[in-house]
mmCIF file of C-alpha atoms in Angstrom:
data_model
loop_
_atom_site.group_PDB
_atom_site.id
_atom_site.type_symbol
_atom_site.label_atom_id
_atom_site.label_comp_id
_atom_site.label_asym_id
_atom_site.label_seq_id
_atom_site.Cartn_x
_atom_site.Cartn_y
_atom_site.Cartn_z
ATOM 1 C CA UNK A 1 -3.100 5.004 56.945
ATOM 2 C CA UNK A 2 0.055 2.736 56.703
ATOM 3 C CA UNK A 3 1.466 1.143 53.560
ATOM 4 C CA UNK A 4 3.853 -1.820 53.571
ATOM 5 C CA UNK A 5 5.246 -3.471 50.381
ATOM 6 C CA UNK A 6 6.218 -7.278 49.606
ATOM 7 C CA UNK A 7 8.003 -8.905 46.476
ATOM 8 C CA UNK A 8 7.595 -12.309 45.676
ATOM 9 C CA UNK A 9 8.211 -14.185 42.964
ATOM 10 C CA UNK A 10 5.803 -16.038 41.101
ATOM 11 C CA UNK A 11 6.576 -19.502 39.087
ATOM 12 C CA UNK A 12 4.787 -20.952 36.709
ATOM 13 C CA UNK A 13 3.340 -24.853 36.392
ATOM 14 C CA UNK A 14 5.068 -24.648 32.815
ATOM 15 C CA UNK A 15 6.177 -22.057 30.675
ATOM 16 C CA UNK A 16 3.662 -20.395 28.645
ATOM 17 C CA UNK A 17 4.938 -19.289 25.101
ATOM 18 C CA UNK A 18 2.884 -16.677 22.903
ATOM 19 C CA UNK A 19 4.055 -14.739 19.784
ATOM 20 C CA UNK A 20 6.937 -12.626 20.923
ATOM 21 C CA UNK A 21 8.180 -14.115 24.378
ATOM 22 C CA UNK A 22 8.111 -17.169 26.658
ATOM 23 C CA UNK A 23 7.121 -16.959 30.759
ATOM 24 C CA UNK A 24 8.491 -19.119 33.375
ATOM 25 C CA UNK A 25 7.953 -16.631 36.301
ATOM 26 C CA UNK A 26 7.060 -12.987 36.900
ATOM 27 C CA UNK A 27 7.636 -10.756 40.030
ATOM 28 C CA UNK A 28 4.508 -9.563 42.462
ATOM 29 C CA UNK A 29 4.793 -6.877 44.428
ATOM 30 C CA UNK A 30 2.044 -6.790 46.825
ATOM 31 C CA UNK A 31 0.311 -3.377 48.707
ATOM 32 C CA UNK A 32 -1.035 -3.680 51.781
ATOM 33 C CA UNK A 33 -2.439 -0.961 53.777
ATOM 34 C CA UNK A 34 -4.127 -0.560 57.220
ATOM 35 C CA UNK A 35 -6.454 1.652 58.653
ATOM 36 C CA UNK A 36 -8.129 1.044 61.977
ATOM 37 C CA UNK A 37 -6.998 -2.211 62.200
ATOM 38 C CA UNK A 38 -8.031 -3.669 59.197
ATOM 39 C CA UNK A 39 -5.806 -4.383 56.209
ATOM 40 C CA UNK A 40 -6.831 -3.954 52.639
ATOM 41 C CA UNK A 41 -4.218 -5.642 49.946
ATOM 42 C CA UNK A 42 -3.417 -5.201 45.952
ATOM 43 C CA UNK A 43 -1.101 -6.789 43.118
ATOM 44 C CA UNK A 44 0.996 -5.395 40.586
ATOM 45 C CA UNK A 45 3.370 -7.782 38.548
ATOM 46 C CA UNK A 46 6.143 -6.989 36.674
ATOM 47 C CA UNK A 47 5.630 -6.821 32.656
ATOM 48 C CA UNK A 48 8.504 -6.445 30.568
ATOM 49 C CA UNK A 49 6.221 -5.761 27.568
ATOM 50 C CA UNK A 50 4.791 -2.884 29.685
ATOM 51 C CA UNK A 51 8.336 -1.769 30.687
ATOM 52 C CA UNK A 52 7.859 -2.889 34.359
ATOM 53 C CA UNK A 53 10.011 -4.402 36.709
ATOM 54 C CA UNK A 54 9.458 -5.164 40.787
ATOM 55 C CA UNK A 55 11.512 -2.265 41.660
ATOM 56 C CA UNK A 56 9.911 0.273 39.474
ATOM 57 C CA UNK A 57 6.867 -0.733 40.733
ATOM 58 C CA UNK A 58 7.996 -0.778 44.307
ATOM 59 C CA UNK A 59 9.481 3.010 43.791
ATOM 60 C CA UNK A 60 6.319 4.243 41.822
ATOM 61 C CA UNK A 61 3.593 2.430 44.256
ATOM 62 C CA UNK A 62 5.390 4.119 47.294
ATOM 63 C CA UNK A 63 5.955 7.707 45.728
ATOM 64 C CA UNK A 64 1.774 7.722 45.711
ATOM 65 C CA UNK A 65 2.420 8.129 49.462
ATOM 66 C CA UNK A 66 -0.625 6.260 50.668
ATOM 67 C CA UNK A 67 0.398 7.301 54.322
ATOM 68 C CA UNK A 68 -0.992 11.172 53.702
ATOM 69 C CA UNK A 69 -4.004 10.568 53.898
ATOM 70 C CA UNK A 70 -6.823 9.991 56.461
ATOM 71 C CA UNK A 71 -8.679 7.042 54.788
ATOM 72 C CA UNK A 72 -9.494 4.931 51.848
ATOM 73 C CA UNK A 73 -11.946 7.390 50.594
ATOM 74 C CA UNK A 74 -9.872 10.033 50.224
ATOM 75 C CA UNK A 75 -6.976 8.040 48.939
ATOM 76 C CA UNK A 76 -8.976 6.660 45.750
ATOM 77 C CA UNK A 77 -10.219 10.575 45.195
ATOM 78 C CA UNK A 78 -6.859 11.358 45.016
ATOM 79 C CA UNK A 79 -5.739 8.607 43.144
ATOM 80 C CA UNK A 80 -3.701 10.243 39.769
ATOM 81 C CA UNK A 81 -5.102 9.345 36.667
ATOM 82 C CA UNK A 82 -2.018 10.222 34.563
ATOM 83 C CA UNK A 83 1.702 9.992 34.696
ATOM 84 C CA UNK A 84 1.122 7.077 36.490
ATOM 85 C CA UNK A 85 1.196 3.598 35.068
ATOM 86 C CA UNK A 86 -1.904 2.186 35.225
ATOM 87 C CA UNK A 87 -0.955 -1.112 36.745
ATOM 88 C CA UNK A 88 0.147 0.382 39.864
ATOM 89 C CA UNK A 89 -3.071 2.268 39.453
ATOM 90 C CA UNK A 90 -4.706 -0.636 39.894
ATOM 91 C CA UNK A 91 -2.677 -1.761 42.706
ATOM 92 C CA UNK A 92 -3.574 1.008 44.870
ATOM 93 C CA UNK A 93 -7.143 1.118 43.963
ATOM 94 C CA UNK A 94 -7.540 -3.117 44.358
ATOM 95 C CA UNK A 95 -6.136 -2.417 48.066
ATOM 96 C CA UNK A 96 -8.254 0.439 49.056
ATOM 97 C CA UNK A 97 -11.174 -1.071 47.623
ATOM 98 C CA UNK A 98 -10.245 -4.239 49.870
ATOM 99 C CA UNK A 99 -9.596 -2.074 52.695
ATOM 100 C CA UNK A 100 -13.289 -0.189 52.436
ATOM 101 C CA UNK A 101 -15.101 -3.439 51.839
ATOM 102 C CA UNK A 102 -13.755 -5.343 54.830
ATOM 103 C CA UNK A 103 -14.175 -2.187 57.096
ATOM 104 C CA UNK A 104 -18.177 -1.902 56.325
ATOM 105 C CA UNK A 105 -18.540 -5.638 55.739
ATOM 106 C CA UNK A 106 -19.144 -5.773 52.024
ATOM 107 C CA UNK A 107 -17.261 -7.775 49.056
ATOM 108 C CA UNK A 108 -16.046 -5.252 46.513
ATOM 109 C CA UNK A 109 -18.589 -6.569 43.626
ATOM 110 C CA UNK A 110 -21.350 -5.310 46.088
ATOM 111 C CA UNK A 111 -19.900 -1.933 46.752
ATOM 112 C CA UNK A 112 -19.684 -1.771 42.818
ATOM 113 C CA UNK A 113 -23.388 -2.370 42.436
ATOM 114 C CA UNK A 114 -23.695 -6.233 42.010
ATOM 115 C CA UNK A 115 -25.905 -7.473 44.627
ATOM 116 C CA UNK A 116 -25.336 -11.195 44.352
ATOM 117 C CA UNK A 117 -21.831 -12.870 43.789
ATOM 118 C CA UNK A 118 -22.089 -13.938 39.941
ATOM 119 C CA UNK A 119 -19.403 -17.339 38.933
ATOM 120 C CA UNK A 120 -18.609 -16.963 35.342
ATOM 121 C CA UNK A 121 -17.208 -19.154 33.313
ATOM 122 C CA UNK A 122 -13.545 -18.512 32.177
ATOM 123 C CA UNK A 123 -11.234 -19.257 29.208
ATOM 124 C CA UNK A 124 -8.076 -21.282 30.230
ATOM 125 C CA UNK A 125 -5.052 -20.895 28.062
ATOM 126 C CA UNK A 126 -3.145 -22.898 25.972
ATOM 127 C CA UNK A 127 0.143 -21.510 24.823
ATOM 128 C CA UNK A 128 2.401 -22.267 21.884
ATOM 129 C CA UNK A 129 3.382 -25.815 22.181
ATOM 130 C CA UNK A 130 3.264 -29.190 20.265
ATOM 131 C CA UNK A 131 0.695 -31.115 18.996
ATOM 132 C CA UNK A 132 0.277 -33.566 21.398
ATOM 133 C CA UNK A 133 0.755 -31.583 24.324
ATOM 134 C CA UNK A 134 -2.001 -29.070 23.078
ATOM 135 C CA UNK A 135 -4.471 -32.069 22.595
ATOM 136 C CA UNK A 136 -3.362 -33.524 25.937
ATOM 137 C CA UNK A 137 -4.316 -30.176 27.916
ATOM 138 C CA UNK A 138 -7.751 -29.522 26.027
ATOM 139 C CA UNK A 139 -8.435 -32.920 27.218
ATOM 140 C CA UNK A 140 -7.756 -32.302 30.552
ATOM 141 C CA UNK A 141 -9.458 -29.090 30.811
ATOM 142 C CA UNK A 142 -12.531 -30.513 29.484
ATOM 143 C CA UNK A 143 -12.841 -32.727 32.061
ATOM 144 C CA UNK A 144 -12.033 -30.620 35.113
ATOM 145 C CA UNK A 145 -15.116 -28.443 33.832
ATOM 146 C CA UNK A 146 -13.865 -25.641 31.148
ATOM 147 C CA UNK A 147 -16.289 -24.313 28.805
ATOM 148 C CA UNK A 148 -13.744 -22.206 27.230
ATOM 149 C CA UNK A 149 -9.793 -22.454 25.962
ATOM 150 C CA UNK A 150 -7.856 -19.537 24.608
ATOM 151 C CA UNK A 151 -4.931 -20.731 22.116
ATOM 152 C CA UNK A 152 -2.422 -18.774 21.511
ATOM 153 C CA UNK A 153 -1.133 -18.490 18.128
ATOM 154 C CA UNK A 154 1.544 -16.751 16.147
ATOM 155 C CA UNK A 155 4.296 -19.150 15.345
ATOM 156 C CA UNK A 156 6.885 -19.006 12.915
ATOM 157 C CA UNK A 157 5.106 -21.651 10.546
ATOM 158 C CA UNK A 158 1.015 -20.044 10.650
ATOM 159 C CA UNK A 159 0.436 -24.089 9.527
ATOM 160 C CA UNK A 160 1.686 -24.951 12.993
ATOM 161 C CA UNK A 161 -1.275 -22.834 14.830
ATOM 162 C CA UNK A 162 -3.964 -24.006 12.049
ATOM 163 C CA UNK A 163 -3.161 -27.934 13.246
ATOM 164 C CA UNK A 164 -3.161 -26.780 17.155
ATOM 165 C CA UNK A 165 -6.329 -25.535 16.838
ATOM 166 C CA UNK A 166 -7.281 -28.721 14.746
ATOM 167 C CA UNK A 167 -6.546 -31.042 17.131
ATOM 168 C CA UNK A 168 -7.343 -28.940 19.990
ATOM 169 C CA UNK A 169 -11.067 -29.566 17.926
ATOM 170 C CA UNK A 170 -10.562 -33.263 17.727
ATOM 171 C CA UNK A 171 -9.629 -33.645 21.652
ATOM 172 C CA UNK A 172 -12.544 -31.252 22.399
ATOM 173 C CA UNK A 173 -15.132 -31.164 20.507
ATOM 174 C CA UNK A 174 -17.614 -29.296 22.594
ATOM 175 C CA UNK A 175 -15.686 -26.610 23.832
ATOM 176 C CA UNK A 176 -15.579 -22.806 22.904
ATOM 177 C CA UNK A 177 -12.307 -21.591 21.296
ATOM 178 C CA UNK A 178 -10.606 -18.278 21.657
ATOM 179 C CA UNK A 179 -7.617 -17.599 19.716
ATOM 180 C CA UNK A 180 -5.163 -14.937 19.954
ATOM 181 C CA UNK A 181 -1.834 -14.248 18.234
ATOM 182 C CA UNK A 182 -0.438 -11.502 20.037
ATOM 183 C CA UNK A 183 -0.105 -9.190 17.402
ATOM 184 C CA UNK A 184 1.973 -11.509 15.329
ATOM 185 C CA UNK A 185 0.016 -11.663 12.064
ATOM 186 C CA UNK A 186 -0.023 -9.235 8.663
ATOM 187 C CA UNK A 187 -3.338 -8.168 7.245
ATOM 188 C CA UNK A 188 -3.152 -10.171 4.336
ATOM 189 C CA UNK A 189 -1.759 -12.752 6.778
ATOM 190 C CA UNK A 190 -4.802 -12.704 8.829
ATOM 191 C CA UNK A 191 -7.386 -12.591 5.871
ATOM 192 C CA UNK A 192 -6.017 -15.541 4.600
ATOM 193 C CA UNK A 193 -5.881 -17.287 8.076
ATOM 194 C CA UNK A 194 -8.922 -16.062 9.653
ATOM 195 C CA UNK A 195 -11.613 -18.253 7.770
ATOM 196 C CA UNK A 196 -9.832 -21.318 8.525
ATOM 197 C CA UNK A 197 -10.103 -20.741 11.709
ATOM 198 C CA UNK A 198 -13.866 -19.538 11.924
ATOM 199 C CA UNK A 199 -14.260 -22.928 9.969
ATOM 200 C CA UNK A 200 -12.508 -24.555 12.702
ATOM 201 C CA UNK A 201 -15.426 -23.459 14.797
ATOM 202 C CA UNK A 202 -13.658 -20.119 17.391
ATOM 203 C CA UNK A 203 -15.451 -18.205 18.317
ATOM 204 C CA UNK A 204 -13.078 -14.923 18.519
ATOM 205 C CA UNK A 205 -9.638 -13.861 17.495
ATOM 206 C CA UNK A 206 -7.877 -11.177 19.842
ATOM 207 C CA UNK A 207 -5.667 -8.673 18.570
ATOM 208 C CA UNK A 208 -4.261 -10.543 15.125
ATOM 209 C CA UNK A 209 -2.592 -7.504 13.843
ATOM 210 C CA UNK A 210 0.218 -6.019 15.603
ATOM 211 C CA UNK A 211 -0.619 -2.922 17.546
ATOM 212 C CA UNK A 212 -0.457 0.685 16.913
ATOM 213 C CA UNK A 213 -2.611 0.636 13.736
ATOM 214 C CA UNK A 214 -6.240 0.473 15.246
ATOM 215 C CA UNK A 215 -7.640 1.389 11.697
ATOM 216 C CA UNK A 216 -5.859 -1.598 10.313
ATOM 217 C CA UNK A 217 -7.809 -3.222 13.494
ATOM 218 C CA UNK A 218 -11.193 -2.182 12.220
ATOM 219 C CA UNK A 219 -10.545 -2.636 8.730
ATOM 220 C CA UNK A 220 -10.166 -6.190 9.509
ATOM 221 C CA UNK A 221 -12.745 -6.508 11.811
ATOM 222 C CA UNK A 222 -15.290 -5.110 9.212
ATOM 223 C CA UNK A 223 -15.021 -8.186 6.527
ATOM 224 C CA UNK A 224 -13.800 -11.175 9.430
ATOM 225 C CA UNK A 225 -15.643 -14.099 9.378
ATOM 226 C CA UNK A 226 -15.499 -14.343 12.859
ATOM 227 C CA UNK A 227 -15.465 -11.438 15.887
ATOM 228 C CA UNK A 228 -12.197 -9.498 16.109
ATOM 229 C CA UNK A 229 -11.165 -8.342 19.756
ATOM 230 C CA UNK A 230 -8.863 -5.404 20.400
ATOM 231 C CA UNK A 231 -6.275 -6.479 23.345
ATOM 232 C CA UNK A 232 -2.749 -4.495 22.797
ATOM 233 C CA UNK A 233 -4.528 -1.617 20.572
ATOM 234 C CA UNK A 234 -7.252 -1.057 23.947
ATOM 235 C CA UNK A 235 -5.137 -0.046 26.484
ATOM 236 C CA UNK A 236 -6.773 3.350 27.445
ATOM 237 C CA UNK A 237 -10.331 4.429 27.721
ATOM 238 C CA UNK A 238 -9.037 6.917 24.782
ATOM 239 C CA UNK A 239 -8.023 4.150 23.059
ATOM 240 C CA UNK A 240 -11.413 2.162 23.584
ATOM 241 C CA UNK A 241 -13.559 5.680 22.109
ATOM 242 C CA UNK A 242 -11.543 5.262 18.945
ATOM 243 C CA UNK A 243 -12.801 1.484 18.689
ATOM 244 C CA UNK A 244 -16.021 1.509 19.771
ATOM 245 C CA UNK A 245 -18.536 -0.147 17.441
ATOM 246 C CA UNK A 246 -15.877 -0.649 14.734
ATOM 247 C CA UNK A 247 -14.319 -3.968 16.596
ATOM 248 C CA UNK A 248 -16.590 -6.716 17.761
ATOM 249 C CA UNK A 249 -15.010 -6.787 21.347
ATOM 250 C CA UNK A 250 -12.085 -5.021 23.450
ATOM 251 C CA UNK A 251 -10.218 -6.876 26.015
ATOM 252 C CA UNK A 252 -10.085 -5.537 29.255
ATOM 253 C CA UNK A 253 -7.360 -6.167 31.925
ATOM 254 C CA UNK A 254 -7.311 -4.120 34.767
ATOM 255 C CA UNK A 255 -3.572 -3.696 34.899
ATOM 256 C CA UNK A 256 -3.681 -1.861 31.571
ATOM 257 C CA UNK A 257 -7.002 0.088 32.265
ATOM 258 C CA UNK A 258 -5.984 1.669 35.434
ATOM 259 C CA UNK A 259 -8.206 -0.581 37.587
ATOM 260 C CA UNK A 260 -11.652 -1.597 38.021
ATOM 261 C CA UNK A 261 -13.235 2.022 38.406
ATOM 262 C CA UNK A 262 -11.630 2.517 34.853
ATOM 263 C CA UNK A 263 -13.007 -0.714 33.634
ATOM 264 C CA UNK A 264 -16.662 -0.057 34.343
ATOM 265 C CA UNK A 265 -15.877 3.357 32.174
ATOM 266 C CA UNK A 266 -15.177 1.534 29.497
ATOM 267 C CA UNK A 267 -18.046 -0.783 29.904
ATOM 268 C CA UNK A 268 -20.533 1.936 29.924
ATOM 269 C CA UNK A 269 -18.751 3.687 26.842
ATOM 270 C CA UNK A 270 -18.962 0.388 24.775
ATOM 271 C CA UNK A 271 -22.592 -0.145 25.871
ATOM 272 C CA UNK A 272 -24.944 -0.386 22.476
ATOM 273 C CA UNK A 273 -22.204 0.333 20.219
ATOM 274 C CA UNK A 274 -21.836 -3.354 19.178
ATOM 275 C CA UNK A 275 -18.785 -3.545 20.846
ATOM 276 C CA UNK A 276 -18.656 -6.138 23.685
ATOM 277 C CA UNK A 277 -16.543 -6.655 26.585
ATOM 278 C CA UNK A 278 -13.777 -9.305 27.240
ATOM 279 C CA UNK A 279 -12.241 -9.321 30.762
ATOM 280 C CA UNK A 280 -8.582 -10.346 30.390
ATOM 281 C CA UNK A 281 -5.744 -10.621 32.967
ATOM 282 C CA UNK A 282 -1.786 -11.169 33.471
ATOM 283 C CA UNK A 283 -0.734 -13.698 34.973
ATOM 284 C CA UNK A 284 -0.694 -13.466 38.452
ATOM 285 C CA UNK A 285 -2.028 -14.335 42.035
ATOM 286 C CA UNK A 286 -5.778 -14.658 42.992
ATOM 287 C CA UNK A 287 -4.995 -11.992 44.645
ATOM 288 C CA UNK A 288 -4.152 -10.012 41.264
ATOM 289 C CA UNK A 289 -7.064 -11.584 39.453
ATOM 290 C CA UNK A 290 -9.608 -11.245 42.073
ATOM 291 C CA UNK A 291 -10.303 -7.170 41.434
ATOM 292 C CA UNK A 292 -11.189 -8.438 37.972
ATOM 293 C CA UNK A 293 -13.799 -11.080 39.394
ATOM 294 C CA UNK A 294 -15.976 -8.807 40.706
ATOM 295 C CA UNK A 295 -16.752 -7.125 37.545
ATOM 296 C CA UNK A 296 -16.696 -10.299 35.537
ATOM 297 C CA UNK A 297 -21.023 -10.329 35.008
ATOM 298 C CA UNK A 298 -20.796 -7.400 33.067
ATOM 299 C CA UNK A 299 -18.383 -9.275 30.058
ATOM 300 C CA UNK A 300 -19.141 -11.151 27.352
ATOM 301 C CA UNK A 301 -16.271 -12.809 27.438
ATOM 302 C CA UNK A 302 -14.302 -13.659 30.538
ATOM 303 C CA UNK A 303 -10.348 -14.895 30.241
ATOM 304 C CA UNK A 304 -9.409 -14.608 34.213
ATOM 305 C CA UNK A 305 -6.984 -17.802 34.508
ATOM 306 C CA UNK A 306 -3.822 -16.093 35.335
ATOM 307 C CA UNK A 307 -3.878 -17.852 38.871
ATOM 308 C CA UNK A 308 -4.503 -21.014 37.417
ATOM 309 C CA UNK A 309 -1.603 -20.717 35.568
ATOM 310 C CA UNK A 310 0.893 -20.790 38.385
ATOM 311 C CA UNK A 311 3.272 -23.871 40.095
ATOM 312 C CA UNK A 312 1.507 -22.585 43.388
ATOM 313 C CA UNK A 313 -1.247 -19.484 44.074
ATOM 314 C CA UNK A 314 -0.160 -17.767 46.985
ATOM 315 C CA UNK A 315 -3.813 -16.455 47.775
ATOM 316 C CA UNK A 316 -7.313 -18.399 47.386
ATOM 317 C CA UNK A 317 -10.896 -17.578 47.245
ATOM 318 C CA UNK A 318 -11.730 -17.234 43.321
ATOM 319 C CA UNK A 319 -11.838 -20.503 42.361
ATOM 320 C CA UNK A 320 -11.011 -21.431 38.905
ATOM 321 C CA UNK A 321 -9.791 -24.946 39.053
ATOM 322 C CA UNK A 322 -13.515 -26.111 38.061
ATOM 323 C CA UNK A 323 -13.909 -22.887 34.469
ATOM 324 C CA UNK A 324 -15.686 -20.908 36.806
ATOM 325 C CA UNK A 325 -14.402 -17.849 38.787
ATOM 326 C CA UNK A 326 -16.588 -16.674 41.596
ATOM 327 C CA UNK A 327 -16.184 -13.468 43.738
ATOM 328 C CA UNK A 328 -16.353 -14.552 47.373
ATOM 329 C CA UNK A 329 -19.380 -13.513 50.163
ATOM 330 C CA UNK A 330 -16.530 -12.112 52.130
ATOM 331 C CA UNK A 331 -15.924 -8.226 52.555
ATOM 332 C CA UNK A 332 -13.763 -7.043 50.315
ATOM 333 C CA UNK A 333 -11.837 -8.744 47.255
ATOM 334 C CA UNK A 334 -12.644 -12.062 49.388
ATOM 335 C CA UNK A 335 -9.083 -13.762 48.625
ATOM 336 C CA UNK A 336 -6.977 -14.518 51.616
ATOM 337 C CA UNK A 337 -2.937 -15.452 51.763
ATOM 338 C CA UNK A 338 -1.905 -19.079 52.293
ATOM 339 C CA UNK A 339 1.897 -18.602 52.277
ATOM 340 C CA UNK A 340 3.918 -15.840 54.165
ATOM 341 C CA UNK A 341 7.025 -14.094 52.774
ATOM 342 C CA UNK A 342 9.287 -11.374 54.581
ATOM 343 C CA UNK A 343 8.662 -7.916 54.065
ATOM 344 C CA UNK A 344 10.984 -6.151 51.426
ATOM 345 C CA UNK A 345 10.069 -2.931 51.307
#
């Protein structure tokens, strides 16, 4: 097999502000790699939470060595499942997956064991900005189609996120909230907070406490008035055993998982335990997202807008514009490039 590497660098419409940083842009590097003609591709984007920039991803992506072995099979058999960062991880595994599907003529969900391509409806963010801004874009969603809008929470002044949400009510009545602070809140500061917000009418709260204290995490999960869901404190499938049934949910993103084989692990260990899955994402392309798509039947809760997010997707064939994400009929991830860049790597 070959194994070429782009950067590119994607912009966003606006900048998205949450608890501890605001995004203008983030770095892609894509994977593609051929076998027999036919081209499979993934995404990886730079995280500086994660501790991930293009060219460490670029260096660890191409010391995997795709180019050893004789096909895709073999490849994802081989695939490391530590020492490795798990977004390039899921890299590798999006573009052999791609690869395998195109070559026998399936889309990945298929392969994966959903017969029928399933649209789901997804949460669309709204980040930390003013009043009328926040009202203005819940608005707007509403009427493109969105059944769901994330807000993200965790300024300075926790009165500030109480009246987003508020008017984000007023503009849109209808509409099911998600909220999530990032981390950014105390456990007094959340107890406090949290029935304001259930009486505000969301419907979950993601990851209020700051991580690396899941029995904080399930402590406040246990007396919430409304469903707590582990993001930054669910990283690993480890990490997921240790929450099981004591959270209401766990969010999933691939690029933190280790991909979508890793993902459907997780969704089989949650299974019964009253623990229920969210799909999340970075932002990045549709073709970044679109790995995520194909599991997205299997989650409660589905938060796959980091394409919609951007000045200009580079790839199409998920949708989103309308709340709903749909895995193509095509074979493979069913996304396909509309721009070209030059080759860096």
């Amino acid at each position: 097999m070959k194994a070429r590497l782009r950067t590119v660098r994607l912009e966003l419409a606006e900048p998205l502000r949450i608890s501890r940083s605001t995004m203008t842009a983030r770095d892609a590097v894509w994977l593609a790699v051929e076998h027999d003609g036919v081209t499979g591709y993934g995404e990886a984007v730079s995280s500086v939470y994660y501790g991930l920039d293009a060219d460490t991803l670029v260096r660890l992506i191409s010391a995997i060595d795709l180019e050893r072995f004789a096909d895709p099979e073999s490849a994802l058999e081989a695939l490391p499942s530590r020492a490795v960062p798990p977004a390039v991880l899921a890299a590798v595994e999006s573009a052999l997956l791609d690869l395998i599907g195109k070559r026998d003529g399936a889309p990945v969900h298929r392969i994966l064991g959903t017969p029928m391509a399933v649209g789901v409806a997804t949460a669309r963010t709204i980040g930390i900005t003013s009043l009328p801004h926040a009202a203005a874009e819940a608005r707007r969603l509403v009427a493109a189609g969105f059944e769901i809008v994330k807000v993200k929470a965790g300024a300075s002044d926790a009165e500030e996120d109480v009246e987003r949400v508020r008017v984000i009510r007023d503009a849109a009545p209808h509409v099911r909230l998600l909220l999530d602070p990032n981390g950014a809140w105390s456990a007094p500061q959340a107890e406090r907070l949290l029935p304001r917000f259930a009486a505000l009418g969301v419907e979950a709260v993601e990851q209020p406490l700051p991580p690396g204290d899941p029995d904080a995490l399930a402590a406040l999960a246990e007396k919430s008035p409304l469903p707590v869901i582990a993001d930054e404190d669910a990283v690993s499938v480890e990490d997921v055993r240790r929450l099981a049934g004591r959270v209401h949910g766990v969010n999933v993103k691939l690029a933190k998982c280790g991909g979508v084989r890793a993902a459907l692990r997780i969704a089989e260990l949650i299974e019964g335990s009253g623990t229920e899955l969210m799909l999340g994402c970075l932002t990045a392309s549709s073709l970044g997202i679109a790995p995520a798509v194909q599991l997205a039947d299997r989650a409660r809760w589905a938060d796959l807008d980091g394409h919609l997010l951007l000045a200009r997707d580079p790839w199409r064939g998920i949708g989103g514009a309308d709340g709903f994400v749909r895995p193509s009929s095509l074979p493979g991830l069913g996304v396909e490039e509309v721009t070209a860049h030059a080759d860096v790597a």
